[in-house]
Short mmCIF file of N, CA and C in Angstrom, two decimals:
data_model
loop_
_atom_site.label_atom_id
_atom_site.label_comp_id
_atom_site.label_asym_id
_atom_site.label_seq_id
_atom_site.Cartn_x
_atom_site.Cartn_y
_atom_site.Cartn_z
N SER A 1 0.84 -1.19 -0.03
CA SER A 1 0.02 -0.03 0.02
C SER A 1 0.89 1.21 0.01
N TYR A 2 0.50 2.22 -0.80
CA TYR A 2 1.21 3.46 -0.93
C TYR A 2 0.25 4.61 -0.60
N PRO A 3 0.16 5.01 0.67
CA PRO A 3 -0.79 6.00 1.00
C PRO A 3 -0.58 7.38 0.40
N ALA A 4 0.63 7.75 0.02
CA ALA A 4 0.95 9.02 -0.61
C ALA A 4 0.65 9.00 -2.09
N VAL A 5 0.32 7.85 -2.66
CA VAL A 5 0.13 7.76 -4.08
C VAL A 5 -1.40 7.67 -4.34
N GLY A 6 -1.84 8.56 -5.33
CA GLY A 6 -3.26 8.59 -5.60
C GLY A 6 -3.55 8.14 -7.01
N THR A 7 -4.74 8.43 -7.48
CA THR A 7 -5.20 7.97 -8.74
C THR A 7 -4.92 9.06 -9.84
N GLY A 8 -4.95 10.28 -9.46
CA GLY A 8 -4.68 11.40 -10.36
C GLY A 8 -3.46 12.07 -10.09
N VAL A 9 -3.21 13.10 -10.84
CA VAL A 9 -2.01 13.94 -10.67
C VAL A 9 -2.43 15.43 -10.66
N LEU A 10 -1.57 16.20 -9.95
CA LEU A 10 -1.68 17.64 -9.94
C LEU A 10 -0.48 18.25 -10.51
N GLY A 11 -0.64 19.43 -11.20
CA GLY A 11 0.49 20.12 -11.79
C GLY A 11 0.20 21.63 -11.74
N VAL A 12 1.25 22.36 -11.83
CA VAL A 12 1.23 23.81 -11.83
C VAL A 12 1.91 24.30 -13.13
N LEU A 13 1.13 25.08 -13.83
CA LEU A 13 1.76 25.69 -15.15
C LEU A 13 2.71 26.82 -14.70
N GLN A 14 3.88 26.85 -15.34
CA GLN A 14 4.83 27.95 -15.01
C GLN A 14 4.17 29.32 -15.47
N THR A 15 3.57 29.30 -16.59
CA THR A 15 2.89 30.52 -17.06
C THR A 15 1.37 30.18 -17.20
N PRO A 16 0.54 30.83 -16.40
CA PRO A 16 -0.84 30.59 -16.47
C PRO A 16 -1.38 31.02 -17.83
N LEU A 17 -2.46 30.18 -18.25
CA LEU A 17 -3.06 30.43 -19.63
C LEU A 17 -4.54 30.69 -19.44
N PRO A 18 -5.04 31.56 -20.37
CA PRO A 18 -6.51 31.73 -20.37
C PRO A 18 -7.16 30.37 -20.68
N VAL A 19 -8.34 30.15 -20.16
CA VAL A 19 -9.00 28.84 -20.30
C VAL A 19 -9.11 28.42 -21.77
N ASN A 20 -9.48 29.23 -22.65
CA ASN A 20 -9.58 28.87 -24.10
C ASN A 20 -8.24 28.41 -24.65
N GLU A 21 -7.21 29.09 -24.27
CA GLU A 21 -5.83 28.70 -24.73
C GLU A 21 -5.42 27.36 -24.20
N PHE A 22 -5.75 27.12 -22.90
CA PHE A 22 -5.46 25.89 -22.34
C PHE A 22 -6.20 24.70 -22.97
N LEU A 23 -7.53 24.89 -23.23
CA LEU A 23 -8.34 23.95 -23.93
C LEU A 23 -7.82 23.67 -25.33
N GLN A 24 -7.39 24.68 -25.98
CA GLN A 24 -6.81 24.52 -27.39
C GLN A 24 -5.53 23.67 -27.25
N LEU A 25 -4.72 23.92 -26.22
CA LEU A 25 -3.49 23.15 -26.05
C LEU A 25 -3.80 21.68 -25.70
N LEU A 26 -4.83 21.47 -24.87
CA LEU A 26 -5.23 20.08 -24.55
C LEU A 26 -5.63 19.35 -25.83
N LYS A 27 -6.43 20.04 -26.63
CA LYS A 27 -6.96 19.44 -27.89
C LYS A 27 -5.84 19.03 -28.82
N LYS A 28 -4.74 19.86 -28.86
CA LYS A 28 -3.60 19.59 -29.71
C LYS A 28 -2.79 18.40 -29.10
N VAL A 29 -2.41 18.60 -27.87
CA VAL A 29 -1.54 17.62 -27.24
C VAL A 29 -2.12 16.18 -27.25
N PHE A 30 -3.43 16.15 -26.83
CA PHE A 30 -4.11 14.82 -26.67
C PHE A 30 -4.76 14.36 -28.01
N GLY A 31 -4.74 15.22 -29.04
CA GLY A 31 -5.29 14.81 -30.33
C GLY A 31 -6.72 14.42 -30.38
N THR A 32 -7.51 15.13 -29.55
CA THR A 32 -8.90 14.93 -29.49
C THR A 32 -9.71 15.71 -30.48
N GLY A 33 -10.81 15.17 -31.01
CA GLY A 33 -11.61 15.90 -31.94
C GLY A 33 -12.43 16.95 -31.31
N ALA A 34 -12.79 16.81 -30.06
CA ALA A 34 -13.62 17.74 -29.30
C ALA A 34 -13.37 17.63 -27.81
N ILE A 35 -13.62 18.66 -27.08
CA ILE A 35 -13.51 18.66 -25.60
C ILE A 35 -14.84 19.10 -25.07
N ARG A 36 -15.44 18.31 -24.25
CA ARG A 36 -16.66 18.72 -23.47
C ARG A 36 -16.20 19.41 -22.23
N HIS A 37 -16.68 20.61 -21.93
CA HIS A 37 -16.25 21.28 -20.75
C HIS A 37 -17.28 22.22 -20.16
N THR A 38 -17.00 22.58 -18.95
CA THR A 38 -17.88 23.62 -18.27
C THR A 38 -17.25 24.98 -18.45
N GLU A 39 -17.99 26.02 -18.20
CA GLU A 39 -17.43 27.34 -18.36
C GLU A 39 -16.61 27.70 -17.09
N GLY A 40 -17.18 27.55 -15.95
CA GLY A 40 -16.51 27.94 -14.70
C GLY A 40 -16.25 29.46 -14.58
N ARG A 41 -15.91 29.83 -13.39
CA ARG A 41 -15.54 31.19 -13.14
C ARG A 41 -14.07 31.33 -12.98
N VAL A 42 -13.38 30.92 -13.98
CA VAL A 42 -11.95 30.83 -13.98
C VAL A 42 -11.37 31.63 -15.18
N ASP A 43 -10.55 32.61 -14.83
CA ASP A 43 -10.01 33.44 -15.92
C ASP A 43 -8.68 32.78 -16.47
N LEU A 44 -7.85 32.30 -15.56
CA LEU A 44 -6.57 31.74 -16.00
C LEU A 44 -6.45 30.36 -15.32
N VAL A 45 -5.84 29.42 -16.08
CA VAL A 45 -5.56 28.11 -15.66
C VAL A 45 -4.07 28.13 -15.17
N ARG A 46 -3.86 27.70 -13.94
CA ARG A 46 -2.55 27.58 -13.33
C ARG A 46 -2.35 26.18 -12.71
N ASN A 47 -3.34 25.81 -11.93
CA ASN A 47 -3.31 24.52 -11.16
C ASN A 47 -4.18 23.53 -11.91
N VAL A 48 -3.60 22.48 -12.38
CA VAL A 48 -4.29 21.49 -13.25
C VAL A 48 -4.37 20.17 -12.52
N ALA A 49 -5.53 19.57 -12.47
CA ALA A 49 -5.71 18.20 -11.95
C ALA A 49 -6.03 17.30 -13.16
N LEU A 50 -5.51 16.09 -13.16
CA LEU A 50 -5.69 15.15 -14.33
C LEU A 50 -5.84 13.82 -13.83
N CYS A 51 -6.86 13.09 -14.37
CA CYS A 51 -7.03 11.64 -14.17
C CYS A 51 -7.38 10.99 -15.47
N GLY A 52 -6.52 10.10 -15.92
CA GLY A 52 -6.80 9.40 -17.16
C GLY A 52 -8.04 8.46 -16.98
N GLY A 53 -8.78 8.27 -18.05
CA GLY A 53 -9.94 7.45 -17.93
C GLY A 53 -11.11 8.09 -17.24
N ALA A 54 -11.98 7.27 -16.71
CA ALA A 54 -13.18 7.81 -16.04
C ALA A 54 -12.84 8.32 -14.66
N GLY A 55 -12.82 9.70 -14.51
CA GLY A 55 -12.29 10.29 -13.27
C GLY A 55 -13.36 11.06 -12.55
N ALA A 56 -14.62 10.95 -12.73
CA ALA A 56 -15.67 11.76 -12.08
C ALA A 56 -15.53 11.62 -10.53
N PHE A 57 -15.14 10.42 -10.09
CA PHE A 57 -15.06 10.19 -8.64
C PHE A 57 -14.03 11.05 -7.94
N LEU A 58 -13.09 11.69 -8.71
CA LEU A 58 -12.11 12.57 -8.22
C LEU A 58 -12.43 14.09 -8.24
N ILE A 59 -13.60 14.36 -8.71
CA ILE A 59 -14.07 15.84 -8.73
C ILE A 59 -13.91 16.43 -7.37
N PRO A 60 -14.39 15.88 -6.26
CA PRO A 60 -14.23 16.50 -4.96
C PRO A 60 -12.77 16.74 -4.61
N ALA A 61 -11.90 15.76 -4.88
CA ALA A 61 -10.43 15.85 -4.54
C ALA A 61 -9.85 16.95 -5.37
N ALA A 62 -10.23 17.07 -6.68
CA ALA A 62 -9.64 18.10 -7.55
C ALA A 62 -10.09 19.51 -7.07
N LEU A 63 -11.37 19.58 -6.62
CA LEU A 63 -11.78 20.87 -6.04
C LEU A 63 -10.99 21.18 -4.78
N ALA A 64 -10.85 20.20 -3.92
CA ALA A 64 -10.14 20.42 -2.63
C ALA A 64 -8.67 20.85 -2.87
N SER A 65 -8.10 20.35 -4.00
CA SER A 65 -6.73 20.67 -4.24
C SER A 65 -6.44 22.07 -4.68
N GLY A 66 -7.52 22.76 -5.04
CA GLY A 66 -7.36 24.17 -5.57
C GLY A 66 -7.18 24.21 -7.04
N ALA A 67 -7.41 23.10 -7.74
CA ALA A 67 -7.21 23.10 -9.22
C ALA A 67 -8.16 24.06 -9.88
N ASN A 68 -7.71 24.69 -10.89
CA ASN A 68 -8.50 25.58 -11.76
C ASN A 68 -9.30 24.77 -12.79
N ILE A 69 -8.67 23.63 -13.18
CA ILE A 69 -9.31 22.79 -14.20
C ILE A 69 -9.00 21.33 -13.87
N PHE A 70 -9.99 20.48 -14.14
CA PHE A 70 -9.80 19.05 -13.91
C PHE A 70 -10.05 18.38 -15.28
N VAL A 71 -8.97 17.75 -15.77
CA VAL A 71 -9.00 17.09 -17.07
C VAL A 71 -9.18 15.59 -16.87
N THR A 72 -10.22 14.98 -17.44
CA THR A 72 -10.49 13.62 -17.30
C THR A 72 -11.38 13.10 -18.43
N ALA A 73 -12.07 12.05 -18.25
CA ALA A 73 -12.93 11.47 -19.31
C ALA A 73 -14.18 10.88 -18.72
N ASP A 74 -15.14 10.57 -19.67
CA ASP A 74 -16.34 9.84 -19.36
C ASP A 74 -17.22 10.53 -18.31
N LEU A 75 -17.26 11.85 -18.32
CA LEU A 75 -18.17 12.58 -17.40
C LEU A 75 -19.56 12.45 -17.89
N LYS A 76 -20.48 12.22 -16.91
CA LYS A 76 -21.94 12.21 -17.27
C LYS A 76 -22.48 13.64 -17.13
N TYR A 77 -23.65 13.76 -17.68
CA TYR A 77 -24.30 15.09 -17.67
C TYR A 77 -24.29 15.71 -16.28
N HIS A 78 -24.74 14.98 -15.28
CA HIS A 78 -24.85 15.59 -13.94
C HIS A 78 -23.48 15.85 -13.28
N ASP A 79 -22.42 15.13 -13.75
CA ASP A 79 -21.09 15.43 -13.23
C ASP A 79 -20.70 16.87 -13.50
N PHE A 80 -21.17 17.45 -14.58
CA PHE A 80 -20.76 18.81 -15.02
C PHE A 80 -21.39 19.80 -14.04
N PHE A 81 -22.31 19.51 -13.15
CA PHE A 81 -22.86 20.39 -12.21
C PHE A 81 -22.10 20.40 -10.90
N ALA A 82 -21.15 19.41 -10.74
CA ALA A 82 -20.52 19.18 -9.41
C ALA A 82 -19.63 20.26 -8.90
N THR A 83 -19.10 21.16 -9.76
CA THR A 83 -18.13 22.13 -9.30
C THR A 83 -18.75 23.46 -8.99
N ARG A 84 -20.06 23.68 -9.33
CA ARG A 84 -20.72 24.94 -9.19
C ARG A 84 -19.90 26.05 -9.73
N HIS A 85 -19.24 25.84 -10.89
CA HIS A 85 -18.48 26.83 -11.69
C HIS A 85 -17.21 27.25 -10.99
N SER A 86 -16.82 26.66 -9.86
CA SER A 86 -15.56 27.10 -9.24
C SER A 86 -14.33 26.50 -9.87
N MET A 87 -14.47 25.55 -10.75
CA MET A 87 -13.36 24.87 -11.40
C MET A 87 -13.94 24.40 -12.75
N VAL A 88 -13.06 24.47 -13.84
CA VAL A 88 -13.51 24.00 -15.10
C VAL A 88 -13.36 22.54 -15.16
N LEU A 89 -14.32 21.82 -15.73
CA LEU A 89 -14.20 20.37 -15.91
C LEU A 89 -14.00 20.15 -17.43
N ALA A 90 -13.05 19.39 -17.84
CA ALA A 90 -12.71 19.15 -19.21
C ALA A 90 -12.75 17.61 -19.49
N ASP A 91 -13.65 17.19 -20.30
CA ASP A 91 -13.75 15.72 -20.66
C ASP A 91 -13.03 15.57 -22.06
N ILE A 92 -11.86 15.01 -22.10
CA ILE A 92 -11.15 14.96 -23.35
C ILE A 92 -11.28 13.59 -24.10
N GLY A 93 -12.02 12.70 -23.43
CA GLY A 93 -12.17 11.33 -24.09
C GLY A 93 -11.34 10.29 -23.38
N HIS A 94 -11.92 9.13 -23.25
CA HIS A 94 -11.28 8.04 -22.48
C HIS A 94 -9.93 7.65 -23.16
N TYR A 95 -9.97 7.26 -24.39
CA TYR A 95 -8.76 6.84 -25.06
C TYR A 95 -7.68 7.95 -25.04
N GLU A 96 -8.18 9.17 -25.34
CA GLU A 96 -7.23 10.28 -25.41
C GLU A 96 -6.56 10.52 -24.12
N SER A 97 -7.22 10.33 -22.99
CA SER A 97 -6.65 10.61 -21.70
C SER A 97 -5.70 9.54 -21.26
N GLU A 98 -5.78 8.35 -21.82
CA GLU A 98 -4.87 7.24 -21.46
C GLU A 98 -3.84 6.82 -22.47
N GLN A 99 -3.88 7.45 -23.61
CA GLN A 99 -3.05 6.97 -24.76
C GLN A 99 -1.46 7.03 -24.41
N PHE A 100 -1.05 7.88 -23.53
CA PHE A 100 0.35 7.95 -23.25
C PHE A 100 0.80 6.91 -22.17
N SER A 101 -0.11 6.20 -21.66
CA SER A 101 0.15 5.15 -20.63
C SER A 101 0.95 4.08 -21.19
N ILE A 102 0.76 3.70 -22.40
CA ILE A 102 1.54 2.63 -23.10
C ILE A 102 3.01 2.96 -23.06
N GLU A 103 3.41 4.16 -23.43
CA GLU A 103 4.81 4.57 -23.42
C GLU A 103 5.37 4.59 -22.01
N LEU A 104 4.64 5.14 -21.07
CA LEU A 104 5.05 5.20 -19.71
C LEU A 104 5.27 3.81 -19.07
N LEU A 105 4.37 2.94 -19.30
CA LEU A 105 4.45 1.59 -18.81
C LEU A 105 5.64 0.84 -19.46
N HIS A 106 5.79 0.99 -20.77
CA HIS A 106 6.90 0.44 -21.45
C HIS A 106 8.23 0.86 -20.84
N ASP A 107 8.35 2.12 -20.66
CA ASP A 107 9.56 2.69 -20.10
C ASP A 107 9.91 2.15 -18.66
N LEU A 108 8.82 2.06 -17.83
CA LEU A 108 8.97 1.53 -16.52
C LEU A 108 9.42 0.04 -16.54
N ILE A 109 8.81 -0.72 -17.40
CA ILE A 109 9.15 -2.13 -17.43
C ILE A 109 10.60 -2.36 -17.92
N VAL A 110 10.95 -1.63 -18.94
CA VAL A 110 12.37 -1.71 -19.51
C VAL A 110 13.36 -1.30 -18.38
N GLN A 111 13.00 -0.28 -17.60
CA GLN A 111 13.91 0.20 -16.55
C GLN A 111 14.00 -0.93 -15.50
N LYS A 112 12.93 -1.51 -15.05
CA LYS A 112 12.97 -2.49 -13.99
C LYS A 112 13.50 -3.87 -14.43
N PHE A 113 13.23 -4.19 -15.68
CA PHE A 113 13.67 -5.59 -16.24
C PHE A 113 14.40 -5.32 -17.52
N PRO A 114 15.67 -4.85 -17.43
CA PRO A 114 16.47 -4.50 -18.68
C PRO A 114 16.75 -5.72 -19.57
N THR A 115 16.61 -6.90 -19.08
CA THR A 115 16.96 -8.07 -19.90
C THR A 115 15.68 -8.62 -20.65
N PHE A 116 14.52 -8.06 -20.31
CA PHE A 116 13.28 -8.50 -21.00
C PHE A 116 13.20 -7.83 -22.38
N ALA A 117 12.65 -8.63 -23.31
CA ALA A 117 12.43 -8.01 -24.66
C ALA A 117 10.95 -7.51 -24.62
N VAL A 118 10.82 -6.17 -24.39
CA VAL A 118 9.57 -5.57 -24.15
C VAL A 118 9.07 -4.99 -25.51
N GLN A 119 7.74 -5.36 -25.81
CA GLN A 119 7.19 -4.79 -27.04
C GLN A 119 5.94 -3.99 -26.64
N LYS A 120 5.60 -3.05 -27.48
CA LYS A 120 4.38 -2.26 -27.23
C LYS A 120 3.60 -2.15 -28.50
N THR A 121 2.30 -2.01 -28.35
CA THR A 121 1.43 -2.06 -29.55
C THR A 121 1.52 -0.61 -30.20
N ALA A 122 1.25 -0.60 -31.49
CA ALA A 122 1.06 0.69 -32.21
C ALA A 122 -0.36 0.80 -32.74
N VAL A 123 -1.14 -0.19 -32.33
CA VAL A 123 -2.57 -0.18 -32.80
C VAL A 123 -3.35 0.79 -31.99
N ILE A 124 -4.13 1.65 -32.68
CA ILE A 124 -4.98 2.55 -32.05
C ILE A 124 -6.35 1.88 -31.85
N THR A 125 -6.78 1.72 -30.62
CA THR A 125 -8.00 0.98 -30.36
C THR A 125 -9.21 1.90 -30.00
N ASN A 126 -9.05 3.19 -30.21
CA ASN A 126 -10.19 4.11 -29.93
C ASN A 126 -11.35 3.85 -30.87
N PRO A 127 -12.50 3.47 -30.39
CA PRO A 127 -13.67 3.25 -31.25
C PRO A 127 -14.47 4.56 -31.49
N VAL A 128 -14.15 5.59 -30.81
CA VAL A 128 -14.92 6.92 -30.84
C VAL A 128 -14.39 7.74 -32.02
N ARG A 129 -15.31 8.24 -32.78
CA ARG A 129 -15.03 9.19 -33.87
C ARG A 129 -15.97 10.40 -33.60
N TYR A 130 -15.55 11.60 -34.09
CA TYR A 130 -16.26 12.78 -33.97
C TYR A 130 -16.76 13.32 -35.27
N TYR A 131 -18.03 13.58 -35.37
CA TYR A 131 -18.57 14.15 -36.54
C TYR A 131 -18.74 15.66 -36.32
N LEU A 132 -17.98 16.50 -37.00
CA LEU A 132 -18.08 17.91 -36.78
C LEU A 132 -18.58 18.65 -38.04
#
């Protein structure tokens, strides 16, 4: 058991960004076709909470952390009411939020077991498409 380790991560931007610029950056970095999000009463994004995959259960923790935005996936309609506009919620898509895990896990396994022949997939398994 690792009590200091949680499910999500928190980060602080060196240079705060306006919400729209941050959402644009998210869209580019994660390669998502669209981002569902709340408006929130946030002018600048500085403190970012992130949980790959379905992270609605962490909304209270993200709020308590002082995050300006919580980036996750699979939010339901009523989840978007949970922050009362004090934090922006951004749903970037399940696959999109977890896609970099393959590389991270690969690197960890290679580091821990340098004599193993580790392979990783290049197959994109995202069944979701966006019609814009």
